Short mmCIF file of C-alpha atoms and ligand atoms in Angstrom, two decimals:
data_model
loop_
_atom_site.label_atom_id
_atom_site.label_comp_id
_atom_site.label_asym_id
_atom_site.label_seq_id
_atom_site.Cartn_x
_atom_site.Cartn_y
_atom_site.Cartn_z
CA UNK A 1 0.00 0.00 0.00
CA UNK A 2 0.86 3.26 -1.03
CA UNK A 3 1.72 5.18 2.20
CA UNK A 4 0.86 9.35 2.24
CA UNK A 5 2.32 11.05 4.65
CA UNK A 6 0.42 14.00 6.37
CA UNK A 7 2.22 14.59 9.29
CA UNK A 8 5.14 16.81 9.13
CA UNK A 9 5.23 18.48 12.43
CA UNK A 10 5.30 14.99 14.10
CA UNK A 11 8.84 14.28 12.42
CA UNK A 12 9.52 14.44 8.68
CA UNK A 13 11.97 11.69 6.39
CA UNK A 14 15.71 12.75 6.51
CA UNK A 15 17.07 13.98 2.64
CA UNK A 16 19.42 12.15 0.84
CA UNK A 17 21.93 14.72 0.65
CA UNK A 18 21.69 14.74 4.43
CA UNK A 19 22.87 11.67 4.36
CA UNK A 20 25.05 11.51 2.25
CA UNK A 21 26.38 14.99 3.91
CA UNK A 22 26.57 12.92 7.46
CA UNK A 23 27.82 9.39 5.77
CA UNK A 24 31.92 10.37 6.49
CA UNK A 25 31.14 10.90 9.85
CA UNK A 26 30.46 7.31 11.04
CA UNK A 27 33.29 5.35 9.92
CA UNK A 28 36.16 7.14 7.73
CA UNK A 29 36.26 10.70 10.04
CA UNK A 30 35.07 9.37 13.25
CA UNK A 31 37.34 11.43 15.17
CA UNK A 32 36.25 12.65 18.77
CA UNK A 33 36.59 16.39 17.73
CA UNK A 34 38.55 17.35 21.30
CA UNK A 35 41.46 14.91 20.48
CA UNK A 36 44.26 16.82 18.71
CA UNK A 37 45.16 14.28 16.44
CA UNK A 38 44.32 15.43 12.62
CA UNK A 39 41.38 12.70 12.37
CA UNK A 40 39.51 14.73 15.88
CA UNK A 41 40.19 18.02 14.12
CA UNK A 42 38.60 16.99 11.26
CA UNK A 43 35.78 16.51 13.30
CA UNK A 44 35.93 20.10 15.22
CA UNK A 45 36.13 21.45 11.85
CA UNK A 46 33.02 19.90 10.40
CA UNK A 47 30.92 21.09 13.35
CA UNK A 48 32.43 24.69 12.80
CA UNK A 49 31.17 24.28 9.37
CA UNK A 50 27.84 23.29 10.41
CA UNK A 51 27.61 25.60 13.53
CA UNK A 52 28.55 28.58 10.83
CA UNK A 53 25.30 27.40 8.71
CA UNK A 54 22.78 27.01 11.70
CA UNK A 55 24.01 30.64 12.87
CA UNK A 56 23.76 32.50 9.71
CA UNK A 57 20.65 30.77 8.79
CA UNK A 58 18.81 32.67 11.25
CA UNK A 59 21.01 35.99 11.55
CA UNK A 60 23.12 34.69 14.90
CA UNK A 61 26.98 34.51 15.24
CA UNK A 62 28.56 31.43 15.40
CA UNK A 63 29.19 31.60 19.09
CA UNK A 64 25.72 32.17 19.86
CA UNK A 65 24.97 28.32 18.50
CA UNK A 66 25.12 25.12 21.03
CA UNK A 67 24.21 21.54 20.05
CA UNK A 68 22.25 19.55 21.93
CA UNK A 69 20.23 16.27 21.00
CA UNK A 70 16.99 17.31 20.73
CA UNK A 71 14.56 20.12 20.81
CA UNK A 72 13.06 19.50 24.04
CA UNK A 73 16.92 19.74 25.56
CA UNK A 74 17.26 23.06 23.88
CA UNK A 75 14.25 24.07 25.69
CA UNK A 76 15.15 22.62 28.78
CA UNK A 77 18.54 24.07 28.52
CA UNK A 78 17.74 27.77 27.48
CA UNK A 79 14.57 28.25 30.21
CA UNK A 80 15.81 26.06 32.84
CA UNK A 81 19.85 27.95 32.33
CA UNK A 82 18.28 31.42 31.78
CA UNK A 83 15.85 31.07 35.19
CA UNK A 84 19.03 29.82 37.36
CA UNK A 85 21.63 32.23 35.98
CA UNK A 86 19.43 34.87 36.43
CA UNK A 87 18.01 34.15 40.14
CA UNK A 88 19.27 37.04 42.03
CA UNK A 89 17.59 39.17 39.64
CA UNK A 90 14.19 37.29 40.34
CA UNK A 91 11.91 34.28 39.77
CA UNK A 92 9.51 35.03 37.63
CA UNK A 93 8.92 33.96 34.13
CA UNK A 94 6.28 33.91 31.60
CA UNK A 95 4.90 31.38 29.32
CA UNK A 96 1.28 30.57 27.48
CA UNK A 97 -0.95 27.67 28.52
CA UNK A 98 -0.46 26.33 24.53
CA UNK A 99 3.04 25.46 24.56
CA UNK A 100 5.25 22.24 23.61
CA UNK A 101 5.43 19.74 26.92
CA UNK A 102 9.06 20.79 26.41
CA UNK A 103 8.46 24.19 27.53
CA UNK A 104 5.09 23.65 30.07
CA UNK A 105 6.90 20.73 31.98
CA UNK A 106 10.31 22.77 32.26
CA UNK A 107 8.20 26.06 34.29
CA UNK A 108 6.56 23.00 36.27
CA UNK A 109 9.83 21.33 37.54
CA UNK A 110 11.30 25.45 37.77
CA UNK A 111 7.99 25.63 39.79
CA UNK A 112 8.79 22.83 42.37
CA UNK A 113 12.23 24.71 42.87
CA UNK A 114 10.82 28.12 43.97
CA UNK A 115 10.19 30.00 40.46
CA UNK A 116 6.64 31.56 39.56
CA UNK A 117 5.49 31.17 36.63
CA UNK A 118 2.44 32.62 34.66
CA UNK A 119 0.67 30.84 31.81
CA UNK A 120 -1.19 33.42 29.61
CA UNK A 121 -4.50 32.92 27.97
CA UNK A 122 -5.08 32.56 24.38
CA UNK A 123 -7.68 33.66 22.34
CA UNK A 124 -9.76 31.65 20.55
CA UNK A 125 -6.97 31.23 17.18
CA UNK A 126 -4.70 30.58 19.94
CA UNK A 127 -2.94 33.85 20.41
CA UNK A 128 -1.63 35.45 23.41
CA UNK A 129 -3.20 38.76 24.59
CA UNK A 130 0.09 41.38 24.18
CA UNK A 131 -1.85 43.54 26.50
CA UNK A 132 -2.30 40.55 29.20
CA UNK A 133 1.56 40.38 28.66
CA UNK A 134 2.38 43.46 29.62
CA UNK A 135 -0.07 43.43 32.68
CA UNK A 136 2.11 40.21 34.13
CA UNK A 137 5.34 41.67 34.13
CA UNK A 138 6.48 42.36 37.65
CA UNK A 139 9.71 43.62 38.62
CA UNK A 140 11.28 40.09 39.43
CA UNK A 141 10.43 38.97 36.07
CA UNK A 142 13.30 37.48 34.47
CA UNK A 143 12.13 35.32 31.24
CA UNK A 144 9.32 35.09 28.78
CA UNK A 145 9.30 32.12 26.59
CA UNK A 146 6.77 32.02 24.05
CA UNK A 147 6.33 29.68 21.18
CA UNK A 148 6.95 30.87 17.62
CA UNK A 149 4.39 28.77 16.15
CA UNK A 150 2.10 25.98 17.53
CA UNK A 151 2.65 22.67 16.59
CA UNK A 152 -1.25 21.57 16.79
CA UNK A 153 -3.13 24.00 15.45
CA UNK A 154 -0.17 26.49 13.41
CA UNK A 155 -0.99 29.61 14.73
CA UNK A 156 2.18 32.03 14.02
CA UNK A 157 3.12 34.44 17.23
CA UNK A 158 3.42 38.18 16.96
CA UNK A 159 7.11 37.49 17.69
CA UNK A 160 8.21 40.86 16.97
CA UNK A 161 5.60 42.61 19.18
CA UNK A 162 6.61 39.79 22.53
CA UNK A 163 10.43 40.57 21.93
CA UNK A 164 9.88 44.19 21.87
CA UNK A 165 8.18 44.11 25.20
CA UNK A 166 10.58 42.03 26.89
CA UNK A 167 13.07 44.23 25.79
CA UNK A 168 10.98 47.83 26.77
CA UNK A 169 11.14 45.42 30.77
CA UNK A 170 14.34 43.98 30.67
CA UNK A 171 13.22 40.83 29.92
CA UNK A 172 15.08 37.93 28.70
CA UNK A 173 13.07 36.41 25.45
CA UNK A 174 13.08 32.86 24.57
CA UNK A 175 11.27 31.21 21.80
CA UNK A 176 10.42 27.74 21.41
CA UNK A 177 10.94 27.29 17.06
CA UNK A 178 11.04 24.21 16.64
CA UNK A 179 7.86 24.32 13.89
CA UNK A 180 9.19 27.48 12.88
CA UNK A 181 12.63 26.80 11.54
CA UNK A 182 12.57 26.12 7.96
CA UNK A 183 9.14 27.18 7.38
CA UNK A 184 9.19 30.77 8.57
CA UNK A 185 12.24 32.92 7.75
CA UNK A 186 13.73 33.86 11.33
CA UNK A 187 16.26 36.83 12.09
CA UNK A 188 17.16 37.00 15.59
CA UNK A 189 17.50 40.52 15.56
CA UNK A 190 14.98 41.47 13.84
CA UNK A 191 12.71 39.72 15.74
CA UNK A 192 14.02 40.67 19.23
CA UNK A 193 15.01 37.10 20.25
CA UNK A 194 17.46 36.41 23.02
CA UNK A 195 17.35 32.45 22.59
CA UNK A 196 15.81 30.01 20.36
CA UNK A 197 15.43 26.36 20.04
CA UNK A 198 15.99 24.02 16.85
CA UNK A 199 15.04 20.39 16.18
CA UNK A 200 16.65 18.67 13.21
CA UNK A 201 14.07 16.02 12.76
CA UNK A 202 11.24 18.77 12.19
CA UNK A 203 13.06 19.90 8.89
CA UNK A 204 15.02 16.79 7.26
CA UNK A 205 18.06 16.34 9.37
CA UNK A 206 17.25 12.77 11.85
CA UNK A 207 15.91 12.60 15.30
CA UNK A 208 18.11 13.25 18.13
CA UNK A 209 20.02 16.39 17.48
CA UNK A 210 19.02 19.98 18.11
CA UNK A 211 20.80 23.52 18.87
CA UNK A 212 20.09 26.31 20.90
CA UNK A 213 20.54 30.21 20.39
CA UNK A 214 21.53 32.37 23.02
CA UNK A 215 22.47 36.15 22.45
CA UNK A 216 26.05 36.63 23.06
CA UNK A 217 26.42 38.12 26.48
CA UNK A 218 23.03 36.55 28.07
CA UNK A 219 24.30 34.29 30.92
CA UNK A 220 22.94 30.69 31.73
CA UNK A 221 23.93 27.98 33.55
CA UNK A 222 24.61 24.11 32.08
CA UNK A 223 22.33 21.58 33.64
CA UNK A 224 24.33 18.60 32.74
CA UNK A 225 27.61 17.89 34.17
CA UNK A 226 30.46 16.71 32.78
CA UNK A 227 33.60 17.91 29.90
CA UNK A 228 33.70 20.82 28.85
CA UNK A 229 31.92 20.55 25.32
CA UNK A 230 30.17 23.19 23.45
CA UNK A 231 31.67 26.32 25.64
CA UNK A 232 30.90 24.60 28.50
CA UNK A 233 27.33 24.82 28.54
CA UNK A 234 26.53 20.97 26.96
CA UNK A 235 28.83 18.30 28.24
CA UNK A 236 28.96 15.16 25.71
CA UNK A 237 31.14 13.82 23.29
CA UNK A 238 29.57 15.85 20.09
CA UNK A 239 27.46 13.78 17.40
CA UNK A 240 29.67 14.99 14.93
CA UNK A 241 27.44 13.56 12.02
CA UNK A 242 23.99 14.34 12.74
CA UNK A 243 25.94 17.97 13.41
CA UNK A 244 26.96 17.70 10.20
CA UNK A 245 23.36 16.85 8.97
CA UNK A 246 21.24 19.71 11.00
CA UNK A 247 23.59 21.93 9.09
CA UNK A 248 23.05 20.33 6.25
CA UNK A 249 19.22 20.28 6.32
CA UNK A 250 19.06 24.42 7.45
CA UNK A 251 21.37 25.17 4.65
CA UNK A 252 19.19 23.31 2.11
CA UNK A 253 15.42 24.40 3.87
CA UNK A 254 16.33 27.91 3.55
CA UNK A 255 17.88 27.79 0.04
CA UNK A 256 14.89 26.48 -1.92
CA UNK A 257 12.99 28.59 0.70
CA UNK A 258 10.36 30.72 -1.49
CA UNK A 259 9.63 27.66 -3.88
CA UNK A 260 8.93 24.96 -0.38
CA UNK A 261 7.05 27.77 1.10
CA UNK A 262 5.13 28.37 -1.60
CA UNK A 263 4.13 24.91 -2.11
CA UNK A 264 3.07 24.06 0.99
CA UNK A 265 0.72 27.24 1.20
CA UNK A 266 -0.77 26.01 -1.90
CA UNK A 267 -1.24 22.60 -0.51
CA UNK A 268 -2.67 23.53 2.47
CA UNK A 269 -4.75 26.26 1.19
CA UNK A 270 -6.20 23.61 -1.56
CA UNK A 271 -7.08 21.17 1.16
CA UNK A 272 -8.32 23.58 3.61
CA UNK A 273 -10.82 25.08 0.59
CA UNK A 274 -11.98 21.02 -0.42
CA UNK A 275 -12.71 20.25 2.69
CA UNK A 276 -14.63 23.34 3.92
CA UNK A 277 -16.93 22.56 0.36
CA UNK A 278 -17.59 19.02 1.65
CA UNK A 279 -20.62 18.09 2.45
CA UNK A 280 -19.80 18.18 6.63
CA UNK A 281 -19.41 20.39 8.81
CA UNK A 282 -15.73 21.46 9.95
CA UNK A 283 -14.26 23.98 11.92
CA UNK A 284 -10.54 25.25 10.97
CA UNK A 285 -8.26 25.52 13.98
CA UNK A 286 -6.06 28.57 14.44
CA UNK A 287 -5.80 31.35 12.02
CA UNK A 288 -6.53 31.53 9.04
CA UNK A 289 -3.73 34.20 7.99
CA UNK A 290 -1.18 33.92 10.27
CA UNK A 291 -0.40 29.58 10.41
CA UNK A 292 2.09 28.03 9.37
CA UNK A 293 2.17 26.86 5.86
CA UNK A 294 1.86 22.89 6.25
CA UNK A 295 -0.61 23.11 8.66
CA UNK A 296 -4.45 22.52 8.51
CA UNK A 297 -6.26 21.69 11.55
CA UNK A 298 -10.12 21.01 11.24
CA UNK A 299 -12.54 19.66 14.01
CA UNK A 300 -15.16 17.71 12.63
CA UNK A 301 -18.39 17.94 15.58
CA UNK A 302 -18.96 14.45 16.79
CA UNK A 303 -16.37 12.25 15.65
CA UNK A 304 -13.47 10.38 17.48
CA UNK A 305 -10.50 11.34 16.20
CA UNK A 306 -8.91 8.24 17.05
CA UNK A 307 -11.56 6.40 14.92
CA UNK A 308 -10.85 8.44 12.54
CA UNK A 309 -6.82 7.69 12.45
CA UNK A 310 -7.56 4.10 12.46
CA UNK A 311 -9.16 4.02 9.42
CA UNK A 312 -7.14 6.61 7.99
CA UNK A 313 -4.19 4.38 8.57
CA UNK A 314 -6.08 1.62 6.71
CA UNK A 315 -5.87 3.85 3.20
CA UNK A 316 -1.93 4.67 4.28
CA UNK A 317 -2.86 7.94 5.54
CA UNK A 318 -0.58 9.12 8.43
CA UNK A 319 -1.98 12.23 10.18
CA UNK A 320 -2.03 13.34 13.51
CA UNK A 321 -5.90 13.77 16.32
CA UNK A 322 -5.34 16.98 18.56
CA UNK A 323 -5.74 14.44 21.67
CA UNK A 324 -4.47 11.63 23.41
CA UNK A 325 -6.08 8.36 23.89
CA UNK A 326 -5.53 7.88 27.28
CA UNK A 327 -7.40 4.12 28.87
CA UNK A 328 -9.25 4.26 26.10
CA UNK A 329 -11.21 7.44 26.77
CA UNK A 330 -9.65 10.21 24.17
CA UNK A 331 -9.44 14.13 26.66
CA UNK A 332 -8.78 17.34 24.15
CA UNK A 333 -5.22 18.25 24.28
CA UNK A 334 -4.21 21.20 26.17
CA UNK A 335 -4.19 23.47 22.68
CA UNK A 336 -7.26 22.85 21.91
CA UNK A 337 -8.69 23.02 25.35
CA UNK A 338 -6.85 26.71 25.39
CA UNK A 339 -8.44 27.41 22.57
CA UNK A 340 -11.90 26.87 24.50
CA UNK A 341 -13.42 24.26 21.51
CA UNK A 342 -16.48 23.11 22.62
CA UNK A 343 -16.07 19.22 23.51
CA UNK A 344 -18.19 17.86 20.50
CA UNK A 345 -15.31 19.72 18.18
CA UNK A 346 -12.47 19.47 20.31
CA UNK A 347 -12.22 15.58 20.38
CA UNK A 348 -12.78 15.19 16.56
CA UNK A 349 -9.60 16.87 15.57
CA UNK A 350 -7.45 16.62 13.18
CA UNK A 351 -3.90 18.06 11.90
CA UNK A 352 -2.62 17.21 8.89
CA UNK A 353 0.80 18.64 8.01
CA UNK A 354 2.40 19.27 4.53
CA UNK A 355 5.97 18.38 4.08
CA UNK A 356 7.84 18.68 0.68
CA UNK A 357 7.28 15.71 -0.97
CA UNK A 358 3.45 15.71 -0.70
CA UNK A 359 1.69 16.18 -4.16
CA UNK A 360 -1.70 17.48 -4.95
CA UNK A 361 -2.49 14.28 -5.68
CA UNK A 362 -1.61 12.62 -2.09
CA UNK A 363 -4.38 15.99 -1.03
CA UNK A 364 -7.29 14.73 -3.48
CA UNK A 365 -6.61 10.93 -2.06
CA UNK A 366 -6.81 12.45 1.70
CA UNK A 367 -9.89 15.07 0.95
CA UNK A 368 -11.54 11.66 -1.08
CA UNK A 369 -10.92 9.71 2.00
CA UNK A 370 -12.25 11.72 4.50
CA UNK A 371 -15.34 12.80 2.26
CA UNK A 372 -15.89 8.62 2.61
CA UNK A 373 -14.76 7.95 6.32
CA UNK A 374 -17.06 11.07 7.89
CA UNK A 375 -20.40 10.37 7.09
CA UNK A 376 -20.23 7.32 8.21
CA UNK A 377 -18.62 7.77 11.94
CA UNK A 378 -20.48 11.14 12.62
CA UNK A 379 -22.37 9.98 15.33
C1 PLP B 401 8.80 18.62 18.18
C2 PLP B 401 8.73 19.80 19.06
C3 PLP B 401 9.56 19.92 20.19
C4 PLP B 401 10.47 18.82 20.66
O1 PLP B 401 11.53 18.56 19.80
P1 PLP B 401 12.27 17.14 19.95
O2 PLP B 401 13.48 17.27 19.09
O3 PLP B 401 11.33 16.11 19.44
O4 PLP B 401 12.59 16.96 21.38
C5 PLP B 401 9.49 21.08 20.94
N1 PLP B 401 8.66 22.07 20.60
C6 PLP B 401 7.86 21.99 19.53
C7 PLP B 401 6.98 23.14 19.19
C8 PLP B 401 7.86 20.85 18.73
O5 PLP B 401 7.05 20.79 17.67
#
């Protein structure tokens, strides 16, 4: 069976030239790039290389790049290094009640250890209130860390505008864009970002590697012992090729940038007009301006979405419900509940998420499939 893949923000297949790029890595220049031996420079020098592409990529210096192995450690590193560098200043920090576990489970552990944090509101596309923002800043305020763009339902951030305020307060800005990078063009000055995290798997380099940005001359502290790897601030022996690859796959996002981007708009603005002309009803998630450009996110009223995956996955279709089924009963994930859906829409969700292979073909197949499969489950 033919399989169509819908579900980009989830994880996406590495490119060949990826691996191809990382191949060298494993076996002929395996070097561990701290020895001083020409084989471990070879090493420090290809993670230069990449370090150089993930920096310039999104307007940072080289120096302001770490790698870590995932996302959620980039996260976990910037919030959780920012709060305890920056304790005698104060424990505050401010976040939204629709962001990655990543980011919601690192204020709940910084929680437990004496920090306050506030969760904003969103409205009811999912963004934050700039105006509740300001309200919540208090003098021992030392972070806000707000997500670029949602992974469930797309909705793009007024990035710009959050920076700009943290800035105005003295605020240390961290954004969580990890379903930004690659599909959004990012400056970190121009969009007043202190620190930023990046997961390779989102945009064609493998699972397991990330990096972090943080603004040369912003302090934070390492939370994992050991050598003395990546300035200090990530101990580890470096994985020198999927380094190699993250590079690899930034470089090659942002070069075919305006022709990927413009795809996937079209993609998702095609399936997005089908299925609102079907003959349900549906309710787009998020925004309809501001969303990323694979995303589509519709609730259909009275329908389990994880009926609805099953027999997706029977035609080959891979997509993603905006809840977890949890003993069998399926609860509206946090985004949507944030959102304030109604519980007839909220548990009938579903994202689907363009990557760069889809087709408009693998669309018609998926808006076919669903015009079949609805009927028949609305209960
Ligand atoms: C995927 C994702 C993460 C986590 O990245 P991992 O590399 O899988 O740990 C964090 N935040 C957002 C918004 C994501 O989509």
């Amino acid at each position: 069976m033919k399989i169509r893949y819908f579900d980009h923000a989830a994880t996406t297949p590495v490119s060949s030239s990826v691996i191809e790029a990382m191949l060298p890595y494993f076996q002929i220049e395996y070097g561990n790039a701290s020895s001083m031996y020409s084989l471990g420079r070879t090493s420090k020098k290809a993670i230069e290389e990449a370090r150089k592409k993930v920096a310039s990529n999104i307007g940072a210096l080289p120096k302001e790049i770490y790698f870590t192995s995932c996302g959620s450690e980039s996260d976990n590193l910037a919030i959780k290094g920012i709060a305890y560098a920056n304790r005698q200043k104060g424990n505050h920090i401010i976040t939204s009640k629709i962001e990655h576990p990543a980011v919601l489970n690192t204020c709940k552990t910084l929680e437990s250890q004496g920090f306050e944090v506030t969760y904003l509101n969103v409205d009811e596309k999912g963004f934050i209130d700039l105006e509740e923002l300001v309200d919540c800043i208090k003098p021992q305020t030392i972070l806000i860390s707000i997500m670029f763009a949602n992974n469930e339902i797309g909705t793009i951030q007024n990035i710009k505008e959050i920076g700009m305020i943290a800035h105005k307060n003295n605020i240390i800005f961290h954004t969580d864009s990890v379903q930004a990078i690659g599909n959004i063009k990012i400056d970190v000055n121009e969009y007043n970002i202190d620190s930023l995290s990046i997961s390779g798997h989102k945009f064609y380099a493998p699972k397991g590697i990330g990096a972090l940005y943080v603004r040369d001359g912003i302090s934070f502290e390492k939370i994992q012992d050991g050598g003395h790897q990546e300035k200090n601030k990530r101990a580890g022996t470096e994985n020198v090729a999927e380094i190699v690859g993250l590079g690899k796959a930034i470089e090659e996002i942002y070069k075919e940038y305006e022709k990927y981007n413009n795809k996937l708009i079209n993609l998702r603005d095609y399936y997005i007009e089908q299925i609102e002309k079907s003959n349900f009803t549906s309710k787009l998630n998020g925004d309809r301006k501001n969303r990323l450009p694979g995303n589509a996110n519709f609730s259909f009223p009275r329908i389990n979405a994880q009926e609805l995956l099953l027999l997706l996955d029977e035609k080959g279709i891979c997509a993603s419900a905006g809840s977890a089924c949890s003993t069998g009963n399926s609860e509206p994930s946090h985004v949507l509940t944030a959102i304030g859906l109604p519980k007839e829409f909220a548990n009938g969700s579903l994202r689907v998420s363009f990557g760069k292979d889809n087709t408009k073909e693998d669309v018609d197949f998926l808006v076919k499939s669903l015009q079949e499969i609805i009927p028949t489950i609305q209960k």
